[in-house]
mmCIF file of C-alpha atoms in Angstrom:
data_model
loop_
_atom_site.group_PDB
_atom_site.id
_atom_site.type_symbol
_atom_site.label_atom_id
_atom_site.label_comp_id
_atom_site.label_asym_id
_atom_site.label_seq_id
_atom_site.Cartn_x
_atom_site.Cartn_y
_atom_site.Cartn_z
ATOM 1 C CA MET A 1189 -17.641 15.570 24.066
ATOM 2 C CA THR A 1190 -17.790 18.740 26.149
ATOM 3 C CA THR A 1191 -20.767 20.213 27.908
ATOM 4 C CA SER A 1192 -21.316 23.891 28.517
ATOM 5 C CA LYS A 1193 -20.949 24.871 32.142
ATOM 6 C CA GLU A 1194 -23.653 26.956 33.777
ATOM 7 C CA PRO A 1195 -22.220 30.253 35.041
ATOM 8 C CA THR A 1196 -22.118 30.810 38.773
ATOM 9 C CA PHE A 1197 -24.373 33.507 40.244
ATOM 10 C CA ASN A 1198 -21.466 35.952 40.401
ATOM 11 C CA GLU A 1199 -20.447 35.214 36.813
ATOM 12 C CA GLU A 1200 -24.040 35.689 35.679
ATOM 13 C CA MET A 1201 -24.290 39.069 37.387
ATOM 14 C CA ILE A 1202 -20.983 40.273 35.921
ATOM 15 C CA ASN A 1203 -22.174 39.163 32.469
ATOM 16 C CA ILE A 1204 -25.345 41.208 32.958
ATOM 17 C CA TYR A 1205 -23.341 44.215 34.088
ATOM 18 C CA GLU A 1206 -20.943 43.962 31.159
ATOM 19 C CA TYR A 1207 -23.818 43.788 28.655
ATOM 20 C CA LEU A 1208 -25.551 46.822 30.170
ATOM 21 C CA HIS A 1209 -22.278 48.725 30.390
ATOM 22 C CA ALA A 1210 -21.462 48.006 26.741
ATOM 23 C CA ASN A 1211 -24.943 48.965 25.515
ATOM 24 C CA PRO A 1212 -25.816 52.320 27.122
ATOM 25 C CA GLU A 1213 -28.935 54.155 25.981
ATOM 26 C CA LEU A 1214 -29.999 57.758 26.529
ATOM 27 C CA SER A 1215 -33.036 58.943 28.489
ATOM 28 C CA TRP A 1216 -36.353 57.765 27.003
ATOM 29 C CA LYS A 1217 -34.430 55.689 24.446
ATOM 30 C CA GLU A 1218 -33.805 52.654 26.677
ATOM 31 C CA GLN A 1219 -35.781 50.252 24.424
ATOM 32 C CA LYS A 1220 -33.019 47.649 24.039
ATOM 33 C CA THR A 1221 -32.250 47.836 27.750
ATOM 34 C CA THR A 1222 -35.933 47.321 28.535
ATOM 35 C CA ALA A 1223 -36.092 44.326 26.192
ATOM 36 C CA TYR A 1224 -32.955 42.810 27.737
ATOM 37 C CA ILE A 1225 -34.292 43.159 31.280
ATOM 38 C CA LYS A 1226 -37.703 41.800 30.290
ATOM 39 C CA ASN A 1227 -36.113 38.799 28.603
ATOM 40 C CA TYR A 1228 -34.089 38.055 31.741
ATOM 41 C CA ILE A 1229 -37.024 38.389 34.144
ATOM 42 C CA GLN A 1230 -39.193 36.095 32.018
ATOM 43 C CA ARG A 1231 -37.034 33.229 33.297
ATOM 44 C CA PHE A 1232 -38.839 33.529 36.632
ATOM 45 C CA PRO A 1233 -42.490 32.429 36.405
ATOM 46 C CA VAL A 1234 -43.361 34.031 39.755
ATOM 47 C CA CYS A 1235 -42.810 37.492 38.252
ATOM 48 C CA LYS A 1236 -45.533 39.479 36.557
ATOM 49 C CA ILE A 1237 -44.061 41.980 34.076
ATOM 50 C CA THR A 1238 -45.624 45.283 33.033
ATOM 51 C CA THR A 1239 -44.231 47.294 30.109
ATOM 52 C CA PHE A 1240 -45.465 50.544 28.586
ATOM 53 C CA SER A 1241 -46.506 51.176 24.993
ATOM 54 C CA ASP A 1242 -45.528 54.844 25.007
ATOM 55 C CA HIS A 1243 -42.110 54.756 26.697
ATOM 56 C CA SER A 1244 -39.275 52.560 27.925
ATOM 57 C CA GLY A 1245 -38.918 50.990 31.377
ATOM 58 C CA LEU A 1246 -40.810 48.195 33.072
ATOM 59 C CA ILE A 1247 -42.211 46.887 36.340
ATOM 60 C CA ALA A 1248 -41.788 43.340 37.657
ATOM 61 C CA GLU A 1249 -43.812 42.058 40.589
ATOM 62 C CA MET A 1250 -44.056 38.939 42.708
ATOM 63 C CA GLY A 1251 -46.380 38.011 45.557
ATOM 64 C CA SER A 1252 -49.673 39.719 46.357
ATOM 65 C CA GLY A 1253 -51.347 41.889 48.939
ATOM 66 C CA SER A 1254 -49.859 44.108 51.604
ATOM 67 C CA PRO A 1255 -47.310 45.273 52.412
ATOM 68 C CA VAL A 1256 -45.891 46.416 49.070
ATOM 69 C CA VAL A 1257 -42.091 46.708 49.173
ATOM 70 C CA ALA A 1258 -40.441 48.168 46.079
ATOM 71 C CA ILE A 1259 -36.878 48.469 44.787
ATOM 72 C CA ARG A 1260 -36.039 51.007 42.081
ATOM 73 C CA ALA A 1261 -33.211 50.991 39.542
ATOM 74 C CA ASP A 1262 -32.508 53.808 37.069
ATOM 75 C CA MET A 1263 -31.690 52.835 33.484
ATOM 76 C CA ASP A 1264 -30.424 55.702 31.348
ATOM 77 C CA ALA A 1265 -26.914 56.700 30.294
ATOM 78 C CA LEU A 1266 -25.356 60.128 29.750
ATOM 79 C CA TRP A 1267 -24.249 61.773 26.491
ATOM 80 C CA GLN A 1268 -20.548 62.579 26.877
ATOM 81 C CA GLU A 1269 -17.317 63.051 24.998
ATOM 82 C CA VAL A 1270 -15.178 59.934 25.350
ATOM 83 C CA ASN A 1271 -11.721 59.920 23.733
ATOM 84 C CA GLY A 1272 -12.737 62.696 21.360
ATOM 85 C CA HIS A 1273 -16.141 61.272 20.380
ATOM 86 C CA PHE A 1274 -19.583 61.980 21.813
ATOM 87 C CA GLN A 1275 -21.543 58.881 22.743
ATOM 88 C CA PRO A 1276 -23.879 57.413 25.383
ATOM 89 C CA VAL A 1277 -21.922 56.246 28.427
ATOM 90 C CA HIS A 1278 -22.876 54.758 31.795
ATOM 91 C CA SER A 1279 -20.821 57.122 33.931
ATOM 92 C CA CYS A 1280 -23.350 57.386 36.778
ATOM 93 C CA GLY A 1281 -23.518 53.703 37.706
ATOM 94 C CA HIS A 1282 -26.988 52.953 36.363
ATOM 95 C CA ASP A 1283 -25.636 49.799 34.712
ATOM 96 C CA ALA A 1284 -24.560 48.599 38.171
ATOM 97 C CA HIS A 1285 -27.875 49.651 39.735
ATOM 98 C CA MET A 1286 -29.844 47.587 37.210
ATOM 99 C CA THR A 1287 -27.556 44.610 37.788
ATOM 100 C CA ILE A 1288 -28.000 44.878 41.565
ATOM 101 C CA VAL A 1289 -31.790 44.947 41.318
ATOM 102 C CA LEU A 1290 -31.841 42.063 38.832
ATOM 103 C CA GLY A 1291 -29.626 40.066 41.194
ATOM 104 C CA ALA A 1292 -31.971 40.791 44.091
ATOM 105 C CA LEU A 1293 -34.919 39.774 41.918
ATOM 106 C CA LYS A 1294 -33.294 36.438 41.044
ATOM 107 C CA ILE A 1295 -32.611 35.584 44.692
ATOM 108 C CA LEU A 1296 -36.056 36.670 45.912
ATOM 109 C CA ALA A 1297 -37.807 34.856 43.049
ATOM 110 C CA GLU A 1298 -36.340 31.596 44.303
ATOM 111 C CA LYS A 1299 -37.683 32.112 47.840
ATOM 112 C CA PRO A 1300 -41.309 31.597 48.892
ATOM 113 C CA ILE A 1301 -43.270 34.758 49.710
ATOM 114 C CA THR A 1302 -46.021 33.985 52.212
ATOM 115 C CA GLN A 1303 -47.485 37.481 52.353
ATOM 116 C CA GLY A 1304 -46.907 40.788 50.652
ATOM 117 C CA THR A 1305 -45.792 42.127 47.277
ATOM 118 C CA ILE A 1306 -42.292 42.851 46.015
ATOM 119 C CA ARG A 1307 -42.146 45.332 43.132
ATOM 120 C CA PHE A 1308 -39.065 45.945 41.001
ATOM 121 C CA ILE A 1309 -39.079 49.314 39.253
ATOM 122 C CA PHE A 1310 -36.777 49.731 36.246
ATOM 123 C CA GLN A 1311 -37.192 53.431 35.613
ATOM 124 C CA PRO A 1312 -36.026 55.389 32.550
ATOM 125 C CA ALA A 1313 -34.865 58.989 32.259
ATOM 126 C CA GLU A 1314 -33.463 59.660 35.722
ATOM 127 C CA GLU A 1315 -30.826 61.919 34.175
ATOM 128 C CA LYS A 1316 -33.585 64.043 32.607
ATOM 129 C CA GLY A 1317 -35.383 64.242 35.957
ATOM 130 C CA THR A 1318 -38.647 63.161 34.322
ATOM 131 C CA GLY A 1319 -38.697 59.356 34.597
ATOM 132 C CA ALA A 1320 -40.014 59.122 38.156
ATOM 133 C CA LEU A 1321 -42.735 61.685 37.474
ATOM 134 C CA THR A 1322 -43.893 59.697 34.448
ATOM 135 C CA PHE A 1323 -44.015 56.473 36.437
ATOM 136 C CA ILE A 1324 -45.921 58.264 39.191
ATOM 137 C CA GLU A 1325 -48.461 59.401 36.588
ATOM 138 C CA LYS A 1326 -48.811 55.750 35.552
ATOM 139 C CA GLN A 1327 -49.793 54.899 39.158
ATOM 140 C CA VAL A 1328 -46.682 52.782 39.692
ATOM 141 C CA ALA A 1329 -46.216 54.138 43.221
ATOM 142 C CA LYS A 1330 -49.777 54.630 44.486
ATOM 143 C CA ASP A 1331 -49.856 51.556 46.787
ATOM 144 C CA ILE A 1332 -46.166 51.288 47.773
ATOM 145 C CA ASP A 1333 -45.501 51.027 51.515
ATOM 146 C CA PHE A 1334 -41.687 50.892 51.438
ATOM 147 C CA LEU A 1335 -39.337 51.945 48.640
ATOM 148 C CA PHE A 1336 -35.585 51.343 48.454
ATOM 149 C CA GLY A 1337 -33.230 52.877 45.904
ATOM 150 C CA VAL A 1338 -29.520 52.261 45.338
ATOM 151 C CA HIS A 1339 -26.579 54.376 44.158
ATOM 152 C CA LEU A 1340 -22.823 53.902 43.934
ATOM 153 C CA ARG A 1341 -20.875 56.585 45.817
ATOM 154 C CA PRO A 1342 -17.522 58.215 44.930
ATOM 155 C CA TYR A 1343 -14.464 57.376 47.040
ATOM 156 C CA GLN A 1344 -14.440 60.982 48.302
ATOM 157 C CA GLU A 1345 -17.791 60.356 50.029
ATOM 158 C CA LEU A 1346 -17.655 56.747 51.196
ATOM 159 C CA GLU A 1347 -14.918 54.216 51.828
ATOM 160 C CA ASN A 1348 -14.867 51.067 49.716
ATOM 161 C CA GLY A 1349 -16.849 48.220 51.302
ATOM 162 C CA LYS A 1350 -18.970 50.474 53.488
ATOM 163 C CA ALA A 1351 -22.636 51.309 52.969
ATOM 164 C CA VAL A 1352 -25.079 53.969 54.136
ATOM 165 C CA PRO A 1353 -28.833 53.639 54.750
ATOM 166 C CA GLY A 1354 -29.674 57.025 53.269
ATOM 167 C CA ILE A 1355 -28.516 59.560 50.676
ATOM 168 C CA TYR A 1356 -29.756 63.084 51.340
ATOM 169 C CA HIS A 1357 -29.723 64.588 47.871
ATOM 170 C CA GLY A 1358 -30.364 68.290 47.480
ATOM 171 C CA ALA A 1359 -32.883 69.994 45.218
ATOM 172 C CA SER A 1360 -31.715 71.227 41.820
ATOM 173 C CA ARG A 1361 -33.380 73.353 39.189
ATOM 174 C CA PHE A 1362 -32.346 74.527 35.756
ATOM 175 C CA ILE A 1363 -33.666 77.729 34.202
ATOM 176 C CA SER A 1364 -33.453 78.335 30.471
ATOM 177 C CA GLY A 1365 -33.814 81.993 29.509
ATOM 178 C CA SER A 1366 -33.659 84.410 26.608
ATOM 179 C CA ILE A 1367 -33.123 88.166 26.311
ATOM 180 C CA HIS A 1368 -35.046 89.843 23.493
ATOM 181 C CA GLY A 1369 -33.822 93.048 21.881
ATOM 182 C CA GLU A 1370 -32.549 94.549 18.605
ATOM 183 C CA ASP A 1371 -28.995 94.413 17.246
ATOM 184 C CA MET A 1372 -27.184 97.763 16.792
ATOM 185 C CA HIS A 1373 -24.261 99.155 14.858
ATOM 186 C CA GLY A 1374 -21.124 99.178 16.975
ATOM 187 C CA ALA A 1375 -20.842 102.954 16.488
ATOM 188 C CA ARG A 1376 -24.352 103.626 17.817
ATOM 189 C CA PRO A 1377 -24.715 101.902 21.218
ATOM 190 C CA HIS A 1378 -27.180 104.556 22.382
ATOM 191 C CA LEU A 1379 -29.884 103.176 20.087
ATOM 192 C CA GLY A 1380 -30.524 100.054 22.137
ATOM 193 C CA VAL A 1381 -29.383 97.678 24.861
ATOM 194 C CA ASN A 1382 -26.292 95.490 24.725
ATOM 195 C CA ALA A 1383 -27.398 91.966 25.695
ATOM 196 C CA ILE A 1384 -23.891 91.174 26.937
ATOM 197 C CA GLU A 1385 -24.106 94.028 29.432
ATOM 198 C CA VAL A 1386 -27.474 92.694 30.506
ATOM 199 C CA GLY A 1387 -25.791 89.339 31.082
ATOM 200 C CA ALA A 1388 -23.069 90.970 33.175
ATOM 201 C CA THR A 1389 -25.720 92.572 35.361
ATOM 202 C CA LEU A 1390 -27.462 89.214 35.653
ATOM 203 C CA VAL A 1391 -24.242 87.602 36.909
ATOM 204 C CA GLN A 1392 -23.763 90.277 39.570
ATOM 205 C CA LEU A 1393 -27.349 90.208 40.810
ATOM 206 C CA LEU A 1394 -27.399 86.405 40.992
ATOM 207 C CA LYS A 1395 -24.197 86.518 43.053
ATOM 208 C CA GLY A 1396 -25.966 88.857 45.465
ATOM 209 C CA ILE A 1397 -28.778 86.414 46.272
ATOM 210 C CA GLU A 1398 -28.670 85.263 49.893
ATOM 211 C CA ILE A 1399 -30.780 82.877 51.964
ATOM 212 C CA ASN A 1400 -30.178 81.172 55.324
ATOM 213 C CA PRO A 1401 -26.414 80.444 55.344
ATOM 214 C CA LEU A 1402 -26.966 77.310 57.456
ATOM 215 C CA ILE A 1403 -28.583 75.666 54.416
ATOM 216 C CA PRO A 1404 -26.189 74.813 51.550
ATOM 217 C CA TYR A 1405 -27.232 76.547 48.326
ATOM 218 C CA SER A 1406 -25.855 78.062 45.145
ATOM 219 C CA VAL A 1407 -27.105 80.100 42.184
ATOM 220 C CA LYS A 1408 -24.965 80.649 39.090
ATOM 221 C CA LEU A 1409 -25.087 81.354 35.370
ATOM 222 C CA THR A 1410 -23.903 78.242 33.511
ATOM 223 C CA SER A 1411 -24.238 79.404 29.900
ATOM 224 C CA PHE A 1412 -24.585 82.675 28.007
ATOM 225 C CA HIS A 1413 -24.650 83.109 24.238
ATOM 226 C CA ALA A 1414 -24.827 86.456 22.433
ATOM 227 C CA GLY A 1415 -23.466 87.939 19.210
ATOM 228 C CA GLY A 1416 -22.157 86.401 16.021
ATOM 229 C CA GLU A 1417 -19.104 86.618 13.790
ATOM 230 C CA SER A 1418 -19.331 90.374 13.092
ATOM 231 C CA PHE A 1419 -17.205 92.415 15.484
ATOM 232 C CA ASN A 1420 -19.058 95.672 14.745
ATOM 233 C CA ILE A 1421 -22.571 94.558 15.753
ATOM 234 C CA ILE A 1422 -23.827 94.986 19.294
ATOM 235 C CA PRO A 1423 -26.087 92.022 20.094
ATOM 236 C CA GLY A 1424 -29.539 92.828 21.367
ATOM 237 C CA SER A 1425 -30.543 89.247 22.091
ATOM 238 C CA ALA A 1426 -29.016 86.369 24.013
ATOM 239 C CA THR A 1427 -29.778 83.018 25.611
ATOM 240 C CA PHE A 1428 -28.673 81.872 29.054
ATOM 241 C CA SER A 1429 -28.960 79.076 31.603
ATOM 242 C CA ILE A 1430 -29.072 79.255 35.398
ATOM 243 C CA ASP A 1431 -28.309 76.376 37.773
ATOM 244 C CA LEU A 1432 -29.920 76.449 41.231
ATOM 245 C CA ARG A 1433 -29.021 74.111 44.104
ATOM 246 C CA ALA A 1434 -30.435 73.916 47.637
ATOM 247 C CA GLN A 1435 -30.321 71.248 50.320
ATOM 248 C CA THR A 1436 -34.029 71.556 51.157
ATOM 249 C CA ASN A 1437 -37.180 71.996 49.119
ATOM 250 C CA ASP A 1438 -38.202 75.090 51.094
ATOM 251 C CA ALA A 1439 -34.831 76.707 50.386
ATOM 252 C CA MET A 1440 -35.282 75.980 46.682
ATOM 253 C CA LYS A 1441 -38.649 77.758 46.700
ATOM 254 C CA GLU A 1442 -36.995 80.800 48.270
ATOM 255 C CA LEU A 1443 -34.182 80.764 45.704
ATOM 256 C CA GLN A 1444 -36.653 80.586 42.839
ATOM 257 C CA LEU A 1445 -38.578 83.600 44.156
ATOM 258 C CA LYS A 1446 -35.375 85.629 44.394
ATOM 259 C CA VAL A 1447 -34.237 84.646 40.885
ATOM 260 C CA ASP A 1448 -37.653 85.682 39.552
ATOM 261 C CA ARG A 1449 -37.232 89.078 41.233
ATOM 262 C CA VAL A 1450 -33.773 89.472 39.708
ATOM 263 C CA LEU A 1451 -35.107 88.816 36.209
ATOM 264 C CA LYS A 1452 -37.983 91.288 36.721
ATOM 265 C CA THR A 1453 -35.575 93.915 38.051
ATOM 266 C CA ILE A 1454 -33.331 93.574 34.981
ATOM 267 C CA GLU A 1455 -36.337 93.815 32.659
ATOM 268 C CA THR A 1456 -37.336 97.095 34.330
ATOM 269 C CA LEU A 1457 -33.783 98.455 34.511
ATOM 270 C CA TYR A 1458 -33.024 97.907 30.808
ATOM 271 C CA ASN A 1459 -36.585 98.104 29.473
ATOM 272 C CA ILE A 1460 -36.241 94.747 27.722
ATOM 273 C CA GLU A 1461 -38.096 91.427 27.669
ATOM 274 C CA ILE A 1462 -36.684 88.330 29.371
ATOM 275 C CA LYS A 1463 -38.405 84.974 28.928
ATOM 276 C CA SER A 1464 -37.592 81.965 31.085
ATOM 277 C CA GLU A 1465 -38.721 78.396 31.696
ATOM 278 C CA ILE A 1466 -37.735 75.455 33.895
ATOM 279 C CA PRO A 1467 -36.852 72.455 31.665
ATOM 280 C CA ALA A 1468 -35.673 70.268 34.557
ATOM 281 C CA ASN A 1469 -36.262 70.178 38.278
ATOM 282 C CA LEU A 1470 -35.305 67.739 41.056
ATOM 283 C CA VAL A 1471 -36.642 67.809 44.596
ATOM 284 C CA ALA A 1472 -34.551 67.327 47.721
ATOM 285 C CA ALA A 1473 -34.595 64.024 49.590
ATOM 286 C CA GLU A 1474 -37.391 63.390 52.064
ATOM 287 C CA THR A 1475 -36.341 60.053 53.530
ATOM 288 C CA ASN A 1476 -38.143 58.040 56.181
ATOM 289 C CA GLU A 1477 -36.620 57.134 59.551
ATOM 290 C CA LYS A 1478 -38.222 53.693 59.670
ATOM 291 C CA ALA A 1479 -37.031 52.818 56.177
ATOM 292 C CA GLU A 1480 -33.516 53.952 57.132
ATOM 293 C CA GLU A 1481 -33.592 51.772 60.243
ATOM 294 C CA LEU A 1482 -34.630 48.712 58.244
ATOM 295 C CA LEU A 1483 -31.931 49.349 55.635
ATOM 296 C CA ALA A 1484 -29.324 49.913 58.354
ATOM 297 C CA GLU A 1485 -30.289 46.585 59.918
ATOM 298 C CA ALA A 1486 -29.824 44.904 56.525
ATOM 299 C CA ILE A 1487 -26.393 46.509 56.071
ATOM 300 C CA ILE A 1488 -25.274 45.278 59.489
ATOM 301 C CA ASP A 1489 -26.585 41.776 58.790
ATOM 302 C CA VAL A 1490 -24.687 41.591 55.487
ATOM 303 C CA LEU A 1491 -21.512 43.625 56.025
ATOM 304 C CA GLY A 1492 -21.217 43.958 59.798
ATOM 305 C CA ALA A 1493 -21.733 46.944 62.079
ATOM 306 C CA ASP A 1494 -18.265 48.336 61.364
ATOM 307 C CA GLN A 1495 -19.173 48.784 57.692
ATOM 308 C CA LEU A 1496 -22.304 50.832 58.386
ATOM 309 C CA ALA A 1497 -21.710 54.562 57.848
ATOM 310 C CA LYS A 1498 -23.902 57.585 58.496
ATOM 311 C CA PRO A 1499 -26.240 58.828 55.738
ATOM 312 C CA ILE A 1500 -24.545 60.990 53.127
ATOM 313 C CA VAL A 1501 -25.532 64.608 52.496
ATOM 314 C CA THR A 1502 -24.809 65.571 48.890
ATOM 315 C CA THR A 1503 -25.662 68.536 46.661
ATOM 316 C CA GLY A 1504 -26.247 66.121 43.795
ATOM 317 C CA GLY A 1505 -29.803 65.271 42.822
ATOM 318 C CA ASP A 1506 -31.941 62.242 41.938
ATOM 319 C CA ASP A 1507 -35.535 62.022 40.735
ATOM 320 C CA PHE A 1508 -36.032 59.068 43.123
ATOM 321 C CA HIS A 1509 -37.269 61.580 45.693
ATOM 322 C CA PHE A 1510 -40.298 62.551 43.610
ATOM 323 C CA TYR A 1511 -41.870 59.269 44.753
ATOM 324 C CA THR A 1512 -42.030 60.436 48.373
ATOM 325 C CA VAL A 1513 -42.829 64.075 47.605
ATOM 326 C CA LYS A 1514 -45.785 63.046 45.441
ATOM 327 C CA HIS A 1515 -46.781 60.174 47.780
ATOM 328 C CA PRO A 1516 -45.850 61.212 51.348
ATOM 329 C CA SER A 1517 -47.165 57.909 52.737
ATOM 330 C CA ILE A 1518 -44.294 55.996 51.093
ATOM 331 C CA LYS A 1519 -41.490 55.137 53.508
ATOM 332 C CA ALA A 1520 -38.386 55.442 51.336
ATOM 333 C CA THR A 1521 -34.642 55.679 51.483
ATOM 334 C CA MET A 1522 -31.659 55.063 49.208
ATOM 335 C CA LEU A 1523 -28.771 52.658 49.758
ATOM 336 C CA GLY A 1524 -25.345 54.170 49.166
ATOM 337 C CA LEU A 1525 -22.456 51.828 48.324
ATOM 338 C CA GLY A 1526 -18.778 52.591 48.822
ATOM 339 C CA CYS A 1527 -16.898 51.080 45.889
ATOM 340 C CA ASP A 1528 -13.698 53.042 45.158
ATOM 341 C CA LEU A 1529 -15.607 54.938 42.466
ATOM 342 C CA ALA A 1530 -13.187 57.299 40.709
ATOM 343 C CA PRO A 1531 -12.531 59.918 39.398
ATOM 344 C CA GLY A 1532 -16.170 60.709 40.141
ATOM 345 C CA LEU A 1533 -19.775 60.353 39.040
ATOM 346 C CA HIS A 1534 -20.495 61.627 35.505
ATOM 347 C CA HIS A 1535 -16.825 61.402 34.567
ATOM 348 C CA PRO A 1536 -16.544 59.619 31.179
ATOM 349 C CA GLN A 1537 -13.767 57.365 32.532
ATOM 350 C CA MET A 1538 -15.594 56.484 35.765
ATOM 351 C CA SER A 1539 -14.713 53.077 37.223
ATOM 352 C CA PHE A 1540 -15.498 51.244 40.463
ATOM 353 C CA ASN A 1541 -14.871 48.019 42.370
ATOM 354 C CA LYS A 1542 -17.366 45.468 40.987
ATOM 355 C CA ASP A 1543 -17.540 43.696 44.371
ATOM 356 C CA ALA A 1544 -19.983 46.451 45.363
ATOM 357 C CA ILE A 1545 -22.555 44.872 43.048
ATOM 358 C CA PHE A 1546 -22.744 41.800 45.282
ATOM 359 C CA ASN A 1547 -22.844 43.895 48.449
ATOM 360 C CA GLY A 1548 -25.759 45.795 46.973
ATOM 361 C CA ILE A 1549 -27.621 42.644 45.973
ATOM 362 C CA ASP A 1550 -27.267 41.031 49.398
ATOM 363 C CA ILE A 1551 -28.227 44.201 51.269
ATOM 364 C CA LEU A 1552 -31.363 44.835 49.200
ATOM 365 C CA VAL A 1553 -32.456 41.203 49.489
ATOM 366 C CA ARG A 1554 -32.012 41.367 53.251
ATOM 367 C CA ALA A 1555 -33.795 44.750 53.427
ATOM 368 C CA VAL A 1556 -36.828 43.313 51.633
ATOM 369 C CA GLU A 1557 -36.856 40.220 53.872
ATOM 370 C CA VAL A 1558 -36.569 42.248 57.073
ATOM 371 C CA THR A 1559 -39.234 44.714 55.954
ATOM 372 C CA LEU A 1560 -41.728 42.020 54.950
ATOM 373 C CA LYS A 1561 -41.178 40.096 58.167
ATOM 374 C CA LYS A 1562 -41.631 43.084 60.461
ATOM 375 C CA GLU A 1563 -44.566 44.523 58.538
ATOM 376 C CA GLN A 1564 -46.338 41.173 58.522
ATOM 377 C CA LYS A 1565 -45.978 41.018 62.308
ATOM 378 C CA GLU A 1566 -47.457 44.491 62.651
ATOM 379 C CA LEU A 1567 -50.361 43.564 60.372
ATOM 380 C CA THR A 1568 -50.941 40.396 62.391
ATOM 381 C CA TYR A 1569 -51.092 42.199 65.730
ATOM 382 C CA SER A 1570 -52.913 45.312 64.540
#
């Protein structure tokens, strides 16, 4: 007679990761992922679980009162071509992030909490840039004192085994636009406006936009579609997309104003109508020095001082930073984990060293413990 052997903690976490990796779901479609996480957390009676009837994602909470220390994991996958077929794929590490937060939850659930609340946020739709805003609308963040996020980092940014107490993401914005005119016969270009020529002017004027060169930024056309299969028709209409990046939120505001002026100038120059909207928008990081110090202390405690690296500045974006922009009282920062991630984030064949999962778990557990301990002391003496 044989008896089944209980998996070790590490085996359990790898099993969780492998399930999440094999079952990716797109933004706002993370129902199975939500159900899986809920089913796992229900093993821990100390956790109160909150789900939402109108969308995916969930909140788990243990303890009560102040301070409220939260950890956030993003859940959604990307839609990409893999080996000739389009499919959902976890190429941004969200499967690892969920595993890390679940591992931290398991460890913390088995330790007594004398004072304070620990909140675990499993947030959908980070890749759409709308998940955090939806959770904020649901009052998930209104009473949070400290908030920690986590993200795997590519090998080009951070050496394997090292960690950073902050990721300074930039702001990003995507503009969807359309040019409205009438098609013309190829022999009669004088009867209207060629939308392709309008697009060429748009490219040149966007390239001429300048702001403070000490702040990283970029503005570029990322798609343009005009014309059909007939070679002898001049297209009067077109659609386009513009990608804006800036390292600060103020710089993004300035870029947007200048893009708006460019579009108005082209409308006047060609006497045409241009419509535009912003389907997605991410704010730049506004991290907190105290939160960074607490996370740095946790990194040193777990990995050693030689494995602590300086915060990373990246032009990539993350909707995590909406929490602090919408609630400035929240002290937040994001843990960055070196893990030999290659070829890079959002690459369909992305891979990384799974040992980083356990580094992330231990660091976040320690960060929560350190934060609760120090905040409780301040509350006691205040």
